XYZ file of C-alpha atoms in Angstrom:
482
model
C 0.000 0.000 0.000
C 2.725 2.827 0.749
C 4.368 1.662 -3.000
C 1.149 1.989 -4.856
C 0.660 6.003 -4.942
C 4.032 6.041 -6.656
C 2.228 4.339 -10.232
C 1.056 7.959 -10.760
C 4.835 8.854 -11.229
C 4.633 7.356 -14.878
C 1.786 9.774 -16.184
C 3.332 12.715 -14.253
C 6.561 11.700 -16.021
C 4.397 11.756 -19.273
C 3.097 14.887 -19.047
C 6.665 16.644 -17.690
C 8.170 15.144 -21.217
C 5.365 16.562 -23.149
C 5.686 20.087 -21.280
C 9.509 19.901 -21.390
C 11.361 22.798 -23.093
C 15.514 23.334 -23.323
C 15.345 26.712 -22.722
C 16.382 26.920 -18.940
C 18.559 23.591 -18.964
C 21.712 25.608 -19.083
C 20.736 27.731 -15.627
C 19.104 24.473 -14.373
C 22.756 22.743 -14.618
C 24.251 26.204 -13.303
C 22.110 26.177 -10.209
C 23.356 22.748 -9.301
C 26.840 23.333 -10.145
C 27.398 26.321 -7.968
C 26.355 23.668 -4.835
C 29.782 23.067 -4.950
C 30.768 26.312 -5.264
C 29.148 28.477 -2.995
C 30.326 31.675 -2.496
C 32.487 32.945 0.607
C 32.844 36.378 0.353
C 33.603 37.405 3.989
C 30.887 40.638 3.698
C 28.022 37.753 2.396
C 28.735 35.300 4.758
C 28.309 38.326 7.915
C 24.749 39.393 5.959
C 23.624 35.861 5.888
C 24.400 35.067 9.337
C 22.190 38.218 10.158
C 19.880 36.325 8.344
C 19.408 33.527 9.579
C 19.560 34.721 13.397
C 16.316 36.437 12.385
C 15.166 33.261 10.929
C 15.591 31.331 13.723
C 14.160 33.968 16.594
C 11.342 33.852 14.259
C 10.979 30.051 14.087
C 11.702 29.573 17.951
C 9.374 31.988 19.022
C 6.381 31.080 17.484
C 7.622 27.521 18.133
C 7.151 27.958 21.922
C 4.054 29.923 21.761
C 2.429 27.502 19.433
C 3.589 24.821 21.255
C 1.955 26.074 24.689
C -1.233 27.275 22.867
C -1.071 23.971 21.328
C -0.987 21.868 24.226
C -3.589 23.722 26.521
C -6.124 23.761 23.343
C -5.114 19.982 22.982
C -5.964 18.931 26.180
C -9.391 21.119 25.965
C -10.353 18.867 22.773
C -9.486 15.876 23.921
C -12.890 13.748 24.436
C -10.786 11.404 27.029
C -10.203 14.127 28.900
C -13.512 15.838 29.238
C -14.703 12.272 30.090
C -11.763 11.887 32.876
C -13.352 15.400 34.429
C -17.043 14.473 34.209
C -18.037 16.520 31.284
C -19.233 15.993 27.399
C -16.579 14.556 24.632
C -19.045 16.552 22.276
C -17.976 19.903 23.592
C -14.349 18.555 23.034
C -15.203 17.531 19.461
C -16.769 20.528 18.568
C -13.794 22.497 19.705
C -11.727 20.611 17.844
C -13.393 21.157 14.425
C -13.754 25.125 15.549
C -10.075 25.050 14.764
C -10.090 23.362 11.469
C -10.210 27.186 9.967
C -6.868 28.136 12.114
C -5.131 25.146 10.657
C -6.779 25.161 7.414
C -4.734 28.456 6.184
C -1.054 27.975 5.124
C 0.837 30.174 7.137
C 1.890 32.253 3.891
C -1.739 33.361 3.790
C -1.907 33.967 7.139
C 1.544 36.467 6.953
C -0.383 38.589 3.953
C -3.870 38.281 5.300
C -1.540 39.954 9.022
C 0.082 41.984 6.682
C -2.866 43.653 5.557
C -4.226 44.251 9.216
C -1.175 45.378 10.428
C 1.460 46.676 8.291
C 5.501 45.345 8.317
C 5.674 44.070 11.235
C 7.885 41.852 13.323
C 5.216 39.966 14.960
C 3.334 39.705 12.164
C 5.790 36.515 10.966
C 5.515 35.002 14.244
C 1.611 34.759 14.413
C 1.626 33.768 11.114
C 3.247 30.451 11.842
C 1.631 30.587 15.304
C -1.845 30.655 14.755
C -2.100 27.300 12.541
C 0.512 25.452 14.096
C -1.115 26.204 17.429
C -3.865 24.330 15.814
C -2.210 21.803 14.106
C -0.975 20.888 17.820
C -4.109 21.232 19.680
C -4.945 18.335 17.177
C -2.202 16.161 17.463
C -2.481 16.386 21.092
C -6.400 15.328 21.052
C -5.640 12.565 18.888
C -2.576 11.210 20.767
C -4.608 11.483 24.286
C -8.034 9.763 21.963
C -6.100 7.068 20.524
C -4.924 5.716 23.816
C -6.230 3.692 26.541
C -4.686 3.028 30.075
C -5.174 0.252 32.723
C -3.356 2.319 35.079
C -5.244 5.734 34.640
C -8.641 3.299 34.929
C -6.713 2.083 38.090
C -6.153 5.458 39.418
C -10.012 6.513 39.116
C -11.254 3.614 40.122
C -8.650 3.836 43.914
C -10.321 7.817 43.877
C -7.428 9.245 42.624
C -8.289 12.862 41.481
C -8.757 13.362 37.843
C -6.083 16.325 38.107
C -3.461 13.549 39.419
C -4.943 10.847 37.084
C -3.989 13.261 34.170
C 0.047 13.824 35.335
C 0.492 10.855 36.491
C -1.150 8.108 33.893
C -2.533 9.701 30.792
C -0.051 12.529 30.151
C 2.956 10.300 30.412
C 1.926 7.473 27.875
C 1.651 10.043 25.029
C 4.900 12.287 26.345
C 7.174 10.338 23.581
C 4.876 11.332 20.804
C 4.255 14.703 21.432
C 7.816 15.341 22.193
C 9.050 14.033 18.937
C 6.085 15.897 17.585
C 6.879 19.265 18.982
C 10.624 18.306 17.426
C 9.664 17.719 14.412
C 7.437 21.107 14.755
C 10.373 22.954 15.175
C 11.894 21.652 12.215
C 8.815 22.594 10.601
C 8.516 25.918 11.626
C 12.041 26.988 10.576
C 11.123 25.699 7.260
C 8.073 28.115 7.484
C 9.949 31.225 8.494
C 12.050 30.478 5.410
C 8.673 30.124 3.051
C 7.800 33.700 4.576
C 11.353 35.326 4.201
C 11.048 34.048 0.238
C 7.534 36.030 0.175
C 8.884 39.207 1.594
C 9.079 38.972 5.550
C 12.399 38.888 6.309
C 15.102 36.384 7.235
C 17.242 34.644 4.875
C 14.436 33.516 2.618
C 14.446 37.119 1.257
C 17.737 36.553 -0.027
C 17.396 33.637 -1.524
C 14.543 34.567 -3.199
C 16.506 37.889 -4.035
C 19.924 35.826 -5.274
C 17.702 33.314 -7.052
C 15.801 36.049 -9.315
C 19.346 37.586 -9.982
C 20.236 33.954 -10.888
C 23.561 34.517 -8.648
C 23.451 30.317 -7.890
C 26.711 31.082 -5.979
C 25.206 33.246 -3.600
C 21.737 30.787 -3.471
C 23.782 28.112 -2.380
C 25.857 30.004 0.237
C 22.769 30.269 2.406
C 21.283 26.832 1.503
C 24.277 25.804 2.960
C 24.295 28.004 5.864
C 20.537 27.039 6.180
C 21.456 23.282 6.124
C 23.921 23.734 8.812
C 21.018 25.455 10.902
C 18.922 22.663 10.678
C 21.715 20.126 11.439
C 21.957 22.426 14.696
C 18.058 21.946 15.947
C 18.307 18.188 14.881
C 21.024 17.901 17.565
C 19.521 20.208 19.755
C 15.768 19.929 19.881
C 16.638 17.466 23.007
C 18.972 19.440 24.828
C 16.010 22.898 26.097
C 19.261 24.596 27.615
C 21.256 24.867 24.738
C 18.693 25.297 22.648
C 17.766 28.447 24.853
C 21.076 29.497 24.791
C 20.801 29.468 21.135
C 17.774 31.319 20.918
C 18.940 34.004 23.110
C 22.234 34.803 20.952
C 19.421 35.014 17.706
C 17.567 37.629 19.738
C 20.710 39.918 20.360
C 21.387 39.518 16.459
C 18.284 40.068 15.164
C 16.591 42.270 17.786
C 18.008 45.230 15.509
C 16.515 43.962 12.300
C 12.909 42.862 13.815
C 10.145 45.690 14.611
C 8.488 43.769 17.437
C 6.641 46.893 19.084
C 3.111 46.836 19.380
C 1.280 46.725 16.078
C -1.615 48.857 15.119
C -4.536 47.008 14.291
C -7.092 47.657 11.357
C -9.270 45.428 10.120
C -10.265 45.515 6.562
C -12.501 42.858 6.831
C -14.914 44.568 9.190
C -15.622 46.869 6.664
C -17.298 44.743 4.201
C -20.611 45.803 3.263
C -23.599 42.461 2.404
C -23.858 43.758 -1.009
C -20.415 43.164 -1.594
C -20.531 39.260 -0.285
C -23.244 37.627 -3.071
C -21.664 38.903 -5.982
C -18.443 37.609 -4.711
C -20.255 34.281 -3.941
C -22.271 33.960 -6.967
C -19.061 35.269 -9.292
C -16.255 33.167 -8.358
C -16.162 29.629 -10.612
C -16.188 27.392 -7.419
C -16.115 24.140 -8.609
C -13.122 25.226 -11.412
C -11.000 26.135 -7.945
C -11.994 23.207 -5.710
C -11.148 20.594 -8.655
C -8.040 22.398 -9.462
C -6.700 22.711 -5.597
C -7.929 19.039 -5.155
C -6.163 17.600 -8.043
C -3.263 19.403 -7.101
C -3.254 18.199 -3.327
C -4.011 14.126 -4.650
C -1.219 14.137 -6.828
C 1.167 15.603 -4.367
C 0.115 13.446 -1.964
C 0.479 10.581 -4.201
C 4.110 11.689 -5.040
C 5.071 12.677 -1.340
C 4.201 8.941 0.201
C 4.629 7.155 -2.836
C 8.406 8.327 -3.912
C 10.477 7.152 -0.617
C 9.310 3.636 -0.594
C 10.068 3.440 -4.287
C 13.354 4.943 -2.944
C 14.008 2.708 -0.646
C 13.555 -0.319 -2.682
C 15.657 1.081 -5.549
C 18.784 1.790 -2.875
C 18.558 -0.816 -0.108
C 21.994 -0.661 0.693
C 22.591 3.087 0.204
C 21.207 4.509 3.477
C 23.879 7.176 3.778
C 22.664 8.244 0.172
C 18.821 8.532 1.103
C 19.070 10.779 4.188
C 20.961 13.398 2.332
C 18.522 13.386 -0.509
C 15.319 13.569 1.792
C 17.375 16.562 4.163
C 17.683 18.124 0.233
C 14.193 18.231 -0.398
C 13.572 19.238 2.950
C 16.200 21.868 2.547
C 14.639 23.848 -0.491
C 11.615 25.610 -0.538
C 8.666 24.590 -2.491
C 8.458 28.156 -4.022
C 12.356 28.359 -5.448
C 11.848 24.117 -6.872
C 8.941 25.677 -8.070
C 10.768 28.650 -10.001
C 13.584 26.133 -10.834
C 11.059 23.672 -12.344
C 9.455 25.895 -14.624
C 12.960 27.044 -16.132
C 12.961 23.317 -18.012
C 8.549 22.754 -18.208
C 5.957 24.858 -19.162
C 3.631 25.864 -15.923
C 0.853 23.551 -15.338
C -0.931 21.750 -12.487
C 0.931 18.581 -12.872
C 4.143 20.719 -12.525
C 2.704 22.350 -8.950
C 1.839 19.027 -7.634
C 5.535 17.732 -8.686
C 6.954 20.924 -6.775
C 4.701 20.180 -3.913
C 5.531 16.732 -3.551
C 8.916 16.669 -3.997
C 9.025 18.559 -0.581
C 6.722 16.963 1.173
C 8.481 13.454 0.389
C 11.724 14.489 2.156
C 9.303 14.827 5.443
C 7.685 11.783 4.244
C 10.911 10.001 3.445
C 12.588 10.897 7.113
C 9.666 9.879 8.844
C 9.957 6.180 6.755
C 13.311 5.973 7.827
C 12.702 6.503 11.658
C 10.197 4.128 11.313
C 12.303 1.421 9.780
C 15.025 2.212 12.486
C 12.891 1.095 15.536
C 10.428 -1.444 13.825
C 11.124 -4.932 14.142
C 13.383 -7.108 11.393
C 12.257 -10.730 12.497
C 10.123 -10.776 9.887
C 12.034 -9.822 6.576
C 15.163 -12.169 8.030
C 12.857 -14.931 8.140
C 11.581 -14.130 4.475
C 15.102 -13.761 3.444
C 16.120 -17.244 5.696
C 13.332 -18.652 2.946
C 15.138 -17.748 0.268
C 13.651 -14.988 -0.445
C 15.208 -11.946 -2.181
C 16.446 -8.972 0.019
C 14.647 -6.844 -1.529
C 11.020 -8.966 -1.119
C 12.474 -9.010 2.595
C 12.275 -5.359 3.041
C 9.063 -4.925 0.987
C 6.912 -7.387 3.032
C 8.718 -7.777 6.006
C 10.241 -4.524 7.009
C 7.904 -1.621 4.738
C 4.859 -3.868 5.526
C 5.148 -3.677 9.237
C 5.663 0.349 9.280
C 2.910 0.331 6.399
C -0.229 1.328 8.870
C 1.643 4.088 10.757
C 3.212 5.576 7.834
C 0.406 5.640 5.394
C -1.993 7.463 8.757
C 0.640 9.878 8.884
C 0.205 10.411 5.128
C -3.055 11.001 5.624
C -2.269 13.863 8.341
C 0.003 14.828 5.480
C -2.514 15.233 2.966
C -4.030 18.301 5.275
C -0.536 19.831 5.530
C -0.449 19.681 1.207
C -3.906 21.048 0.789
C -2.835 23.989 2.819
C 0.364 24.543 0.727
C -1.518 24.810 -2.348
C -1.446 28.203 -1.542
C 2.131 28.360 -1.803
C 2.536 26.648 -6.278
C -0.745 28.411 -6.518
C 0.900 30.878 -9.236
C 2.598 27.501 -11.267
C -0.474 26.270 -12.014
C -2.451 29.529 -11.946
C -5.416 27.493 -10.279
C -6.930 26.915 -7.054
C -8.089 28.617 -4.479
C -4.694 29.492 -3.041
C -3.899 31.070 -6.513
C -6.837 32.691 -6.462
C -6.571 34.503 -2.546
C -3.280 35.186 -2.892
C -4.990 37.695 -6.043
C -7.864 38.540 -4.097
C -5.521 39.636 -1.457
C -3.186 41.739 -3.739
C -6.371 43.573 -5.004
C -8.085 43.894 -1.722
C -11.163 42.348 -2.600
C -11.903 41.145 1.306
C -15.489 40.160 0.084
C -13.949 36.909 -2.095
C -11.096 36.750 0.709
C -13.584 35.663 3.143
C -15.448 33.560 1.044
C -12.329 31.645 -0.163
C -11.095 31.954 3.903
C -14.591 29.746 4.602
C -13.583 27.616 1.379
C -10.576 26.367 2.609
C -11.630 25.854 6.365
C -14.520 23.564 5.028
C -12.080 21.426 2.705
C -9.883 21.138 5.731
C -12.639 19.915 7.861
C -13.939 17.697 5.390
C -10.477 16.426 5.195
C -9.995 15.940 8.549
C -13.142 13.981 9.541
C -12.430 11.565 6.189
C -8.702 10.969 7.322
C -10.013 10.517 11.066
C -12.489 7.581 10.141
C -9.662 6.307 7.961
C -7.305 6.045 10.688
C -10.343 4.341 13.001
C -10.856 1.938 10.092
C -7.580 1.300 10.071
C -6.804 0.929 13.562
C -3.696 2.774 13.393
C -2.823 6.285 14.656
C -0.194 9.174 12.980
C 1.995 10.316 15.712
C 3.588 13.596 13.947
C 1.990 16.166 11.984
């Protein structure tokens, strides 16, 4: 089940050949050569430091508050735990689905939606990652605390232990190692997210990449990459040590305290100032089902290329570990708007080319997350294939990739929510979709369609979210990162 998504590779490959033109080949093969190359000019290296200390005060910050937020809003829409204090899982459930439209926006739209309300700001970065990720938690949380059960909480309330004490001292504890390698993984995330906003204008090192890349100075491109790489190296080794990490954090803050505006921002609200005539025309003049087909065809295919490709991987270079985790940390590594901009220097723009852009990405998350998997599952079962005579690689397809299969396709399916919400992001490859389309209803202030398309999207994520939940019940099998 995890291979199968990969058979749409051969039509996307189709269609790529058929769309393929020579005319960017030459800065295609640039860009890759200057990887070894970067440059090292002593002034670039100081401005791209300065960079990425903004970067990373951004991505910590709303880290921790999301995280917090997170957790607290977790634990309020978690059914078991309404039931442990005597009140209604339905409260809990509706909650949780109130927050579908938090998560359902891709921070990007969140950072120009802020923008709008209240102007360049330095805050307005950090609640753009923190409002959906605070979401995305609260979830993740609920589910983890849901998809449990405990003889020795039942224990505890049945000896008239408090339900305060029952929760610290039985339920909290059996989901700690999956919402701490969550919240790591979070982190990782929301660096990657402060990048995706620097590339769109909000600072950090993503504006100069973005800025390098449209200069086509590849030298320069890869000079941060680099830098950026090493960053993330840093938080892998890190994001279990708090202290240093703190430490860390607090040496960003003196760096980038004097390129951040983090004073109180002045709020207007454009939105409050729509007038009811202005909301039916939007409705009734906006091709709906055009944009929904277009930003769910986009999404499947991603999908099907993000959890399809690293198994494929995998089976293609058993014995070449050390080669797969730099290519997923490479996919990881480059934003989905600059593979996007390289891709259409070789391919005419297209949907097929968005959803190639979008799940290259998303398969170096997927393809990490398959390799942790593989590291603590159990091998007795492909040696005992392989002590049949059967070939290694039939070994590691039903023995090894079948046991992870459950876990790792449910975390696909949290997956799939994270892809529909960076639509927004390829929206201008394709030039379809809603993101495409409220990232141009934004530009012209048109806050009549903005909300519209706002409601859009929170009712595709919802719908998304109750279809992967029954899948994952059906299933039996839970995703433990987001």
């Amino acid at each position: 089940m995890p291979l199968l998504p990969s058979l749409l590779l051969l039509p996307v490959l189709v269609r790529l050949v058929l769309d393929v033109h020579a005319g960017g080949l030459n800065l295609v093969l640039q860009f890759w050569q200057a990887a070894l190359q970067p440059s090292l000019d002593p002034v670039l290296l100081r401005s791209l430091l300065d960079a990425v200390a903004t970067t990373l005060f951004m991505a910590v910050l709303s880290w921790v508050i999301s995280t917090a937020a997170g957790l607290t809003l977790g634990l309020l829409c978690s059914q078991r735990v309404a039931t442990l204090f005597g009140g209604s899982g339905r409260i809990s459930t509706v909650l949780k689905y109130l927050l579908a439209p938090l998560r359902a926006l891709h921070e990007l739209i969140w950072g120009l939606l802020l923008l709008q309300l209240f102007g360049l700001n330095g805050w307005v970065a950090v609640l753009a990652i923190s409002l959906p990720y605070s979401a995305l938690m609260a979830r993740v949380v609920a589910d983890q605390l849901d998809n449990r059960s405990s003889d020795a909480a039942l224990a505890l309330r049945n000896a008239g232990a408090p339900a305060g004490a029952t929760l610290i001292t039985a339920v909290l504890p059996e989901a700690a190692n999956g919402l701490l390698s969550h919240s790591g993984h979070r982190l990782d995330c929301a660096l990657r997210s402060a990048v995706l906003l620097g590339v769109f204008g909000l600072g950090g090192i993503g504006t100069d990449l973005a800025l390098s890349l449209q200069s086509l100075r590849f030298q320069e491109v890869w000079s941060g990459l680099w830098v950026l790489a090493a960053l993330m190296l840093v938080l892998d080794r890190l994001r279990c040590r708090p202290l240093l990490l703190g430490v860390l954090v607090l040496l960003c803050l003196a760096s980038a305290s004097s390129q951040l505006d983090l004073s109180v921002p002045q709020f207007t609200s454009p939105l409050l100032n729509i007038s009811s005539e202005q909301l039916l025309p939007a409705l009734l003049g906006t091709p709906w089902a055009e944009l929904i087909g277009g930003t769910l065809m986009v999404t499947l295919m991603a999908a099907a290329i993000a959890i399809g490709l690293p198994p494929l991987v995998l089976l293609l270079t058993l014995d070449q570990k050390n080669l797969r985790q730099p290519l997923w940390a490479l996919m990881r590594l480059i934003p989905v708007p600059l593979t996007a901009l390289l891709l259409l220097l070789m391919f005419q723009p297209s949907a097929v080319l968005a959803a190639v852009a979008l799940g290259l990405h998303h398969s170096g998350v997927m393809g990490r997350v398959m390799e942790e998997d593989l590291v603590h599952c159990s091998s007795d079962t492909a040696k005992a294939l392989r002590q049949i005579g059967a070939s290694q690689r039939s070994a590691v397809l039903y023995g090894q990739l079948g046991s992870i299969s459950r876990p790792y396709l449910a975390y696909g399916l949290v997956r799939l929510d994270v892809i529909l919400r960076d639509t927004a992001v390829v929206g201008m490859v394709g030039g379809a979709g809603l993101g495409w389309q409220l990232i141009d209803a934004l530009g012209s202030f048109h806050w009549a369609l903005v909300l519209w398309l706002l409601l859009m999207y929170g009712v595709l994520t919802l719908c998304g979210e109750l279809i992967s939940g029954w899948l994952q019940s059906t299933w039996s099998c839970k995703a433990v990162e987001a």
